Amino acid sequence: MLIIGELINGMYGKIGKAVAEKDKQVIQDSALNQIKAGADALDVNCGPASKDPIKDTLWLIKTIQEVTDKAICIDSSKVEVIKEALKLVKENAIINSTTADLDKLNQLVPLAKENKAKLIALTISADGIPQTKDQRLELAAQIVSYCIENNFSTDELYLDPIVMPVNIAQGQEKDILESIREFKLIADPAPNTIIGLSNVSQGALNRPIINRTFLAMAMAFGLDAAILDPLDSELMDMAITTDL
Ligand code: THG
């Protein structure tokens, strides 16, 4: 399974502060710690508080690439941020993310092709986050059809059903897990699947046990990749064991 470290995200107070103060050490330490713990790639998100997301994202990527060549997962809802970041990422870029909206697909699928980048696609549209498995599958099918029509290999596509926190959307978790299995049946070669694992435990008290349990279940449903906290060593051990 492809492990993408989630910790370089301005959502975390320490990282947000480091971005604001341009403190390279904090970012480089986090990058190296995550890689040491087993991350194959690093998610990079300047956070919602950034006043200049392009500048901050480019600074983060430059800072990380000074110490490692690991794949960078460019996490932004803004196409301009992704476009500029792709000019900087040396190789193995992962675009995080497009949605099922045509204007995003029209811009991000060609960028992924030109840059030989993997593309994460959220099953979300202008109508918002789906509430059911059928809505998730419909959006996934739209994304996959677009990729096939535009010669973007589904091998390079990662469909994300969008994991909702269990404390506000308990009824959806089963649909989300089943979506992972069913996304893979949409095309041949099968699209890959990915989740942002820590979403599931946001706002909950004992987060690690929820994350670990949900990851084991998602992997049993065929999950190919996860954005997670690689510094949770029991989570990493569990992922390796589940792979076995
Ligand atoms: N899918 C895709 N990309 C994603 C997500 C996804 N990127 C962002 C996110 N979801 C995955 N990354 C995180 C990072 C942090 C947290 C959750 C998911 C998190 N942060 C603490 C919180 O909000 O409680 C921050 C607390 C602190 O300040 O320390 O939980 O789903 N494609």
mmCIF file of C-alpha atoms and ligand atoms in Angstrom:
data_model
loop_
_atom_site.group_PDB
_atom_site.id
_atom_site.type_symbol
_atom_site.label_atom_id
_atom_site.label_comp_id
_atom_site.label_asym_id
_atom_site.label_seq_id
_atom_site.Cartn_x
_atom_site.Cartn_y
_atom_site.Cartn_z
ATOM 1 C CA MET A 1 0.000 0.000 0.000
ATOM 2 C CA LEU A 2 1.133 3.514 -0.821
ATOM 3 C CA ILE A 3 1.628 5.475 2.411
ATOM 4 C CA ILE A 4 1.408 9.260 2.164
ATOM 5 C CA GLY A 5 2.469 11.111 5.324
ATOM 6 C CA GLU A 6 -0.149 13.676 6.345
ATOM 7 C CA LEU A 7 1.820 15.760 8.828
ATOM 8 C CA ILE A 8 3.030 18.669 6.672
ATOM 9 C CA ASN A 9 -0.342 20.382 6.790
ATOM 10 C CA GLY A 10 -0.948 23.921 8.028
ATOM 11 C CA MET A 11 -3.993 22.494 9.825
ATOM 12 C CA TYR A 12 -1.490 21.404 12.486
ATOM 13 C CA GLY A 13 -0.654 24.358 14.719
ATOM 14 C CA LYS A 14 3.087 23.653 14.683
ATOM 15 C CA ILE A 15 3.246 23.490 10.896
ATOM 16 C CA GLY A 16 1.023 26.542 10.406
ATOM 17 C CA LYS A 17 3.394 28.495 12.652
ATOM 18 C CA ALA A 18 6.478 27.194 10.805
ATOM 19 C CA VAL A 19 4.956 28.257 7.480
ATOM 20 C CA ALA A 20 4.147 31.728 8.822
ATOM 21 C CA GLU A 21 7.683 32.112 10.241
ATOM 22 C CA LYS A 22 9.417 30.284 7.346
ATOM 23 C CA ASP A 23 11.060 27.924 9.832
ATOM 24 C CA LYS A 24 12.730 25.340 7.576
ATOM 25 C CA GLN A 25 13.928 23.092 10.388
ATOM 26 C CA VAL A 26 10.428 22.162 11.591
ATOM 27 C CA ILE A 27 9.364 21.213 8.057
ATOM 28 C CA GLN A 28 12.534 19.279 7.199
ATOM 29 C CA ASP A 29 12.442 17.392 10.519
ATOM 30 C CA SER A 30 8.830 16.409 9.876
ATOM 31 C CA ALA A 31 9.654 15.266 6.330
ATOM 32 C CA LEU A 32 12.591 13.120 7.462
ATOM 33 C CA ASN A 33 10.738 11.693 10.469
ATOM 34 C CA GLN A 34 7.816 10.621 8.305
ATOM 35 C CA ILE A 35 10.122 9.000 5.747
ATOM 36 C CA LYS A 36 12.044 7.191 8.476
ATOM 37 C CA ALA A 37 8.726 5.882 9.787
ATOM 38 C CA GLY A 38 7.864 4.440 6.362
ATOM 39 C CA ALA A 39 6.138 7.156 4.325
ATOM 40 C CA ASP A 40 6.462 6.655 0.541
ATOM 41 C CA ALA A 41 5.287 10.198 -0.189
ATOM 42 C CA LEU A 42 4.575 13.418 1.680
ATOM 43 C CA ASP A 43 1.316 15.338 1.551
ATOM 44 C CA VAL A 44 1.964 19.089 1.453
ATOM 45 C CA ASN A 45 -0.816 21.492 2.385
ATOM 46 C CA CYS A 46 -0.062 25.062 3.454
ATOM 47 C CA GLY A 47 -3.277 25.159 5.483
ATOM 48 C CA PRO A 48 -6.418 27.277 5.469
ATOM 49 C CA ALA A 49 -4.759 30.175 7.326
ATOM 50 C CA SER A 50 -2.230 30.900 4.553
ATOM 51 C CA LYS A 51 -2.633 34.372 3.061
ATOM 52 C CA ASP A 52 -0.580 33.442 -0.012
ATOM 53 C CA PRO A 53 -1.105 29.720 -0.744
ATOM 54 C CA ILE A 54 1.034 29.697 -3.904
ATOM 55 C CA LYS A 55 4.030 31.281 -2.190
ATOM 56 C CA ASP A 56 3.665 29.158 0.952
ATOM 57 C CA THR A 57 3.203 25.890 -0.944
ATOM 58 C CA LEU A 58 6.238 26.586 -3.138
ATOM 59 C CA TRP A 59 8.296 27.405 -0.036
ATOM 60 C CA LEU A 60 7.202 24.141 1.609
ATOM 61 C CA ILE A 61 8.085 22.074 -1.454
ATOM 62 C CA LYS A 62 11.485 23.746 -1.917
ATOM 63 C CA THR A 63 12.232 23.242 1.764
ATOM 64 C CA ILE A 64 11.283 19.552 1.657
ATOM 65 C CA GLN A 65 13.182 18.891 -1.576
ATOM 66 C CA GLU A 66 16.356 20.213 0.028
ATOM 67 C CA VAL A 67 16.393 17.092 2.204
ATOM 68 C CA THR A 68 14.555 14.384 0.257
ATOM 69 C CA ASP A 69 13.535 13.210 -3.237
ATOM 70 C CA LYS A 70 10.425 11.378 -1.990
ATOM 71 C CA ALA A 71 7.220 11.934 -3.933
ATOM 72 C CA ILE A 72 5.298 15.102 -3.083
ATOM 73 C CA CYS A 73 1.516 15.014 -2.864
ATOM 74 C CA ILE A 74 0.359 18.541 -3.688
ATOM 75 C CA ASP A 75 -2.709 19.067 -1.499
ATOM 76 C CA SER A 76 -4.737 22.088 -2.576
ATOM 77 C CA SER A 77 -8.225 22.848 -3.792
ATOM 78 C CA LYS A 78 -6.771 25.629 -5.959
ATOM 79 C CA VAL A 79 -5.711 24.736 -9.518
ATOM 80 C CA GLU A 80 -3.228 27.653 -9.595
ATOM 81 C CA VAL A 81 -1.399 26.274 -6.546
ATOM 82 C CA ILE A 82 -1.123 22.840 -8.149
ATOM 83 C CA LYS A 83 0.000 24.295 -11.473
ATOM 84 C CA GLU A 84 2.823 26.318 -9.917
ATOM 85 C CA ALA A 85 3.824 23.493 -7.563
ATOM 86 C CA LEU A 86 4.162 21.065 -10.485
ATOM 87 C CA LYS A 87 6.866 23.298 -11.984
ATOM 88 C CA LEU A 88 8.904 22.732 -8.852
ATOM 89 C CA VAL A 89 8.328 19.083 -7.968
ATOM 90 C CA LYS A 90 11.258 17.101 -9.316
ATOM 91 C CA GLU A 91 9.533 13.810 -10.065
ATOM 92 C CA ASN A 92 6.750 11.535 -8.858
ATOM 93 C CA ALA A 93 4.265 14.294 -8.196
ATOM 94 C CA ILE A 94 0.835 13.362 -6.894
ATOM 95 C CA ILE A 95 -1.932 15.881 -7.555
ATOM 96 C CA ASN A 96 -4.319 16.149 -4.587
ATOM 97 C CA SER A 97 -6.877 16.735 -5.951
ATOM 98 C CA THR A 98 -9.472 17.107 -8.663
ATOM 99 C CA THR A 99 -13.200 16.710 -8.123
ATOM 100 C CA ALA A 100 -15.791 15.393 -10.573
ATOM 101 C CA ASP A 101 -16.431 18.943 -11.799
ATOM 102 C CA LEU A 102 -15.694 19.407 -15.483
ATOM 103 C CA ASP A 103 -13.799 22.659 -15.100
ATOM 104 C CA LYS A 104 -11.402 20.978 -12.653
ATOM 105 C CA LEU A 105 -11.028 17.815 -14.752
ATOM 106 C CA ASN A 106 -10.406 19.950 -17.857
ATOM 107 C CA GLN A 107 -7.481 21.638 -16.128
ATOM 108 C CA LEU A 108 -6.020 18.934 -13.900
ATOM 109 C CA VAL A 109 -6.132 15.847 -16.135
ATOM 110 C CA PRO A 110 -3.941 17.518 -18.829
ATOM 111 C CA LEU A 111 -1.582 18.778 -16.096
ATOM 112 C CA ALA A 112 -1.300 15.261 -14.671
ATOM 113 C CA LYS A 113 -0.542 13.872 -18.141
ATOM 114 C CA GLU A 114 2.061 16.516 -19.007
ATOM 115 C CA ASN A 115 3.845 16.049 -15.696
ATOM 116 C CA LYS A 116 3.461 12.247 -15.546
ATOM 117 C CA ALA A 117 1.826 12.781 -12.165
ATOM 118 C CA LYS A 118 -0.603 10.562 -10.318
ATOM 119 C CA LEU A 119 -4.014 12.156 -9.861
ATOM 120 C CA ILE A 120 -6.242 11.905 -6.782
ATOM 121 C CA ALA A 121 -9.912 12.519 -7.559
ATOM 122 C CA LEU A 122 -12.436 13.206 -4.833
ATOM 123 C CA THR A 123 -15.928 11.878 -5.487
ATOM 124 C CA ILE A 124 -17.380 15.287 -4.839
ATOM 125 C CA SER A 125 -19.099 17.750 -7.155
ATOM 126 C CA ALA A 126 -20.462 21.273 -7.095
ATOM 127 C CA ASP A 127 -23.465 19.732 -5.316
ATOM 128 C CA GLY A 128 -21.231 18.879 -2.341
ATOM 129 C CA ILE A 129 -20.120 15.696 -0.602
ATOM 130 C CA PRO A 130 -22.280 12.683 -1.483
ATOM 131 C CA GLN A 131 -24.425 11.117 1.202
ATOM 132 C CA THR A 132 -24.764 7.632 -0.281
ATOM 133 C CA LYS A 133 -22.709 4.946 -1.993
ATOM 134 C CA ASP A 134 -24.695 5.343 -5.222
ATOM 135 C CA GLN A 135 -23.849 9.046 -5.401
ATOM 136 C CA ARG A 136 -20.178 8.252 -4.778
ATOM 137 C CA LEU A 137 -20.205 5.598 -7.505
ATOM 138 C CA GLU A 138 -21.915 7.904 -9.978
ATOM 139 C CA LEU A 139 -19.263 10.585 -9.480
ATOM 140 C CA ALA A 140 -16.479 7.989 -9.634
ATOM 141 C CA ALA A 141 -17.882 6.704 -12.952
ATOM 142 C CA GLN A 142 -17.945 10.262 -14.345
ATOM 143 C CA ILE A 143 -14.316 10.788 -13.345
ATOM 144 C CA VAL A 144 -13.191 7.436 -14.762
ATOM 145 C CA SER A 145 -15.036 8.011 -18.073
ATOM 146 C CA TYR A 146 -13.419 11.427 -18.397
ATOM 147 C CA CYS A 147 -9.962 9.932 -17.828
ATOM 148 C CA ILE A 148 -10.504 7.142 -20.356
ATOM 149 C CA GLU A 149 -11.850 9.564 -22.996
ATOM 150 C CA ASN A 150 -8.826 11.777 -22.464
ATOM 151 C CA ASN A 151 -6.234 8.991 -22.486
ATOM 152 C CA PHE A 152 -5.263 9.322 -18.859
ATOM 153 C CA SER A 153 -4.562 5.812 -17.609
ATOM 154 C CA THR A 154 -6.738 4.646 -14.731
ATOM 155 C CA ASP A 155 -3.496 3.105 -13.387
ATOM 156 C CA GLU A 156 -2.455 6.634 -12.411
ATOM 157 C CA LEU A 157 -5.847 7.586 -10.968
ATOM 158 C CA TYR A 158 -6.671 7.391 -7.236
ATOM 159 C CA LEU A 159 -10.362 7.658 -6.362
ATOM 160 C CA ASP A 160 -11.171 9.045 -2.911
ATOM 161 C CA PRO A 161 -14.654 8.361 -1.489
ATOM 162 C CA ILE A 162 -14.062 11.117 1.134
ATOM 163 C CA VAL A 163 -14.004 9.690 4.613
ATOM 164 C CA MET A 164 -16.374 11.449 7.001
ATOM 165 C CA PRO A 165 -15.814 11.705 10.768
ATOM 166 C CA VAL A 166 -17.490 8.806 12.555
ATOM 167 C CA ASN A 167 -18.888 11.114 15.223
ATOM 168 C CA ILE A 168 -20.965 13.069 12.713
ATOM 169 C CA ALA A 169 -21.618 10.575 9.911
ATOM 170 C CA GLN A 170 -21.605 7.151 11.536
ATOM 171 C CA GLY A 171 -24.241 5.880 9.102
ATOM 172 C CA GLN A 172 -22.006 6.557 6.090
ATOM 173 C CA GLU A 173 -18.912 4.578 7.020
ATOM 174 C CA LYS A 174 -20.211 1.272 5.636
ATOM 175 C CA ASP A 175 -21.070 2.962 2.320
ATOM 176 C CA ILE A 176 -17.596 4.525 2.227
ATOM 177 C CA LEU A 177 -15.922 1.147 2.771
ATOM 178 C CA GLU A 178 -18.067 -0.545 0.125
ATOM 179 C CA SER A 179 -17.314 2.303 -2.306
ATOM 180 C CA ILE A 180 -13.622 1.391 -2.100
ATOM 181 C CA ARG A 181 -14.367 -2.119 -3.395
ATOM 182 C CA GLU A 182 -16.866 -1.009 -6.016
ATOM 183 C CA PHE A 183 -14.736 1.840 -7.436
ATOM 184 C CA LYS A 184 -12.267 -0.793 -8.515
ATOM 185 C CA LEU A 185 -14.892 -2.544 -10.646
ATOM 186 C CA ILE A 186 -15.609 0.550 -12.774
ATOM 187 C CA ALA A 187 -12.777 0.058 -15.274
ATOM 188 C CA ASP A 188 -9.958 -2.210 -16.408
ATOM 189 C CA PRO A 189 -7.193 -1.513 -15.464
ATOM 190 C CA ALA A 190 -8.905 -0.815 -12.160
ATOM 191 C CA PRO A 191 -8.562 2.706 -10.778
ATOM 192 C CA ASN A 192 -6.690 2.899 -7.481
ATOM 193 C CA THR A 193 -8.367 3.915 -4.247
ATOM 194 C CA ILE A 194 -7.190 6.268 -1.508
ATOM 195 C CA ILE A 195 -8.497 7.773 1.729
ATOM 196 C CA GLY A 196 -7.550 10.562 4.106
ATOM 197 C CA LEU A 197 -7.573 8.270 7.131
ATOM 198 C CA SER A 198 -7.494 10.754 10.007
ATOM 199 C CA ASN A 199 -10.745 12.359 8.842
ATOM 200 C CA VAL A 200 -12.539 9.368 10.376
ATOM 201 C CA SER A 201 -11.547 10.250 13.936
ATOM 202 C CA GLN A 202 -11.736 14.048 13.831
ATOM 203 C CA GLY A 203 -13.387 15.321 16.983
ATOM 204 C CA ALA A 204 -13.268 11.896 18.661
ATOM 205 C CA LEU A 205 -11.531 11.164 21.958
ATOM 206 C CA ASN A 206 -9.419 8.075 21.314
ATOM 207 C CA ARG A 207 -8.301 8.793 17.784
ATOM 208 C CA PRO A 208 -5.561 6.172 17.242
ATOM 209 C CA ILE A 209 -7.809 3.145 17.892
ATOM 210 C CA ILE A 210 -10.406 4.529 15.466
ATOM 211 C CA ASN A 211 -7.790 5.223 12.780
ATOM 212 C CA ARG A 212 -6.199 1.799 13.138
ATOM 213 C CA THR A 213 -9.489 -0.071 13.030
ATOM 214 C CA PHE A 214 -10.781 1.869 10.034
ATOM 215 C CA LEU A 215 -7.543 1.354 8.090
ATOM 216 C CA ALA A 216 -7.660 -2.415 8.604
ATOM 217 C CA MET A 217 -11.233 -2.483 7.341
ATOM 218 C CA ALA A 218 -10.494 -0.212 4.365
ATOM 219 C CA MET A 219 -7.526 -2.382 3.383
ATOM 220 C CA ALA A 220 -9.755 -5.450 3.534
ATOM 221 C CA PHE A 221 -12.017 -3.677 1.028
ATOM 222 C CA GLY A 222 -9.027 -3.249 -1.325
ATOM 223 C CA LEU A 223 -7.593 0.163 -0.410
ATOM 224 C CA ASP A 224 -4.441 1.019 -2.407
ATOM 225 C CA ALA A 225 -3.203 4.167 -0.685
ATOM 226 C CA ALA A 226 -3.766 6.256 2.446
ATOM 227 C CA ILE A 227 -2.875 9.704 3.683
ATOM 228 C CA LEU A 228 -2.113 9.042 7.336
ATOM 229 C CA ASP A 229 0.131 9.727 10.317
ATOM 230 C CA PRO A 230 3.143 7.453 9.794
ATOM 231 C CA LEU A 231 4.493 8.356 13.232
ATOM 232 C CA ASP A 232 1.763 6.160 14.758
ATOM 233 C CA SER A 233 3.969 3.064 14.779
ATOM 234 C CA GLU A 234 1.156 0.722 15.787
ATOM 235 C CA LEU A 235 -0.840 1.975 12.804
ATOM 236 C CA MET A 236 2.127 1.293 10.525
ATOM 237 C CA ASP A 237 2.672 -2.191 12.033
ATOM 238 C CA MET A 238 -0.994 -2.914 11.531
ATOM 239 C CA ALA A 239 -0.858 -1.779 7.892
ATOM 240 C CA ILE A 240 2.095 -4.079 7.229
ATOM 241 C CA THR A 241 0.325 -6.963 8.952
ATOM 242 C CA THR A 242 -2.892 -6.355 7.022
ATOM 243 C CA ASP A 243 -0.902 -6.311 3.762
ATOM 244 C CA LEU A 244 0.493 -9.716 4.713
HETATM 245 N N1 THG B 1 -8.522 13.157 1.056
HETATM 246 C C1 THG B 1 -7.506 13.712 0.347
HETATM 247 N N2 THG B 1 -6.659 14.610 0.864
HETATM 248 C C2 THG B 1 -6.821 15.006 2.153
HETATM 249 C C3 THG B 1 -7.851 14.466 2.934
HETATM 250 C C4 THG B 1 -8.728 13.519 2.341
HETATM 251 N N3 THG B 1 -5.977 15.931 2.694
HETATM 252 C C5 THG B 1 -6.241 16.504 3.986
HETATM 253 C C6 THG B 1 -6.872 15.481 4.901
HETATM 254 N N4 THG B 1 -7.973 14.844 4.252
HETATM 255 C C7 THG B 1 -5.864 14.448 5.330
HETATM 256 N N5 THG B 1 -4.923 15.015 6.258
HETATM 257 C C8 THG B 1 -5.280 15.279 7.563
HETATM 258 C C9 THG B 1 -4.412 16.010 8.322
HETATM 259 C C10 THG B 1 -4.709 16.297 9.633
HETATM 260 C C11 THG B 1 -5.890 15.846 10.186
HETATM 261 C C12 THG B 1 -6.761 15.099 9.433
HETATM 262 C C13 THG B 1 -6.463 14.809 8.107
HETATM 263 C C14 THG B 1 -6.253 16.166 11.583
HETATM 264 N N6 THG B 1 -5.722 17.285 12.131
HETATM 265 C C15 THG B 1 -6.000 17.674 13.479
HETATM 266 C C16 THG B 1 -7.487 17.986 13.669
HETATM 267 O O1 THG B 1 -8.099 18.576 12.751
HETATM 268 O O2 THG B 1 -8.029 17.636 14.700
HETATM 269 C C17 THG B 1 -5.182 18.898 13.800
HETATM 270 C C18 THG B 1 -5.027 19.024 15.268
HETATM 271 C C19 THG B 1 -3.770 19.765 15.650
HETATM 272 O O3 THG B 1 -3.783 20.993 15.506
HETATM 273 O O4 THG B 1 -2.826 19.128 16.073
HETATM 274 O O5 THG B 1 -7.011 15.467 12.200
HETATM 275 O O6 THG B 1 -9.669 13.000 2.955
HETATM 276 N N7 THG B 1 -7.355 13.303 -0.921
#
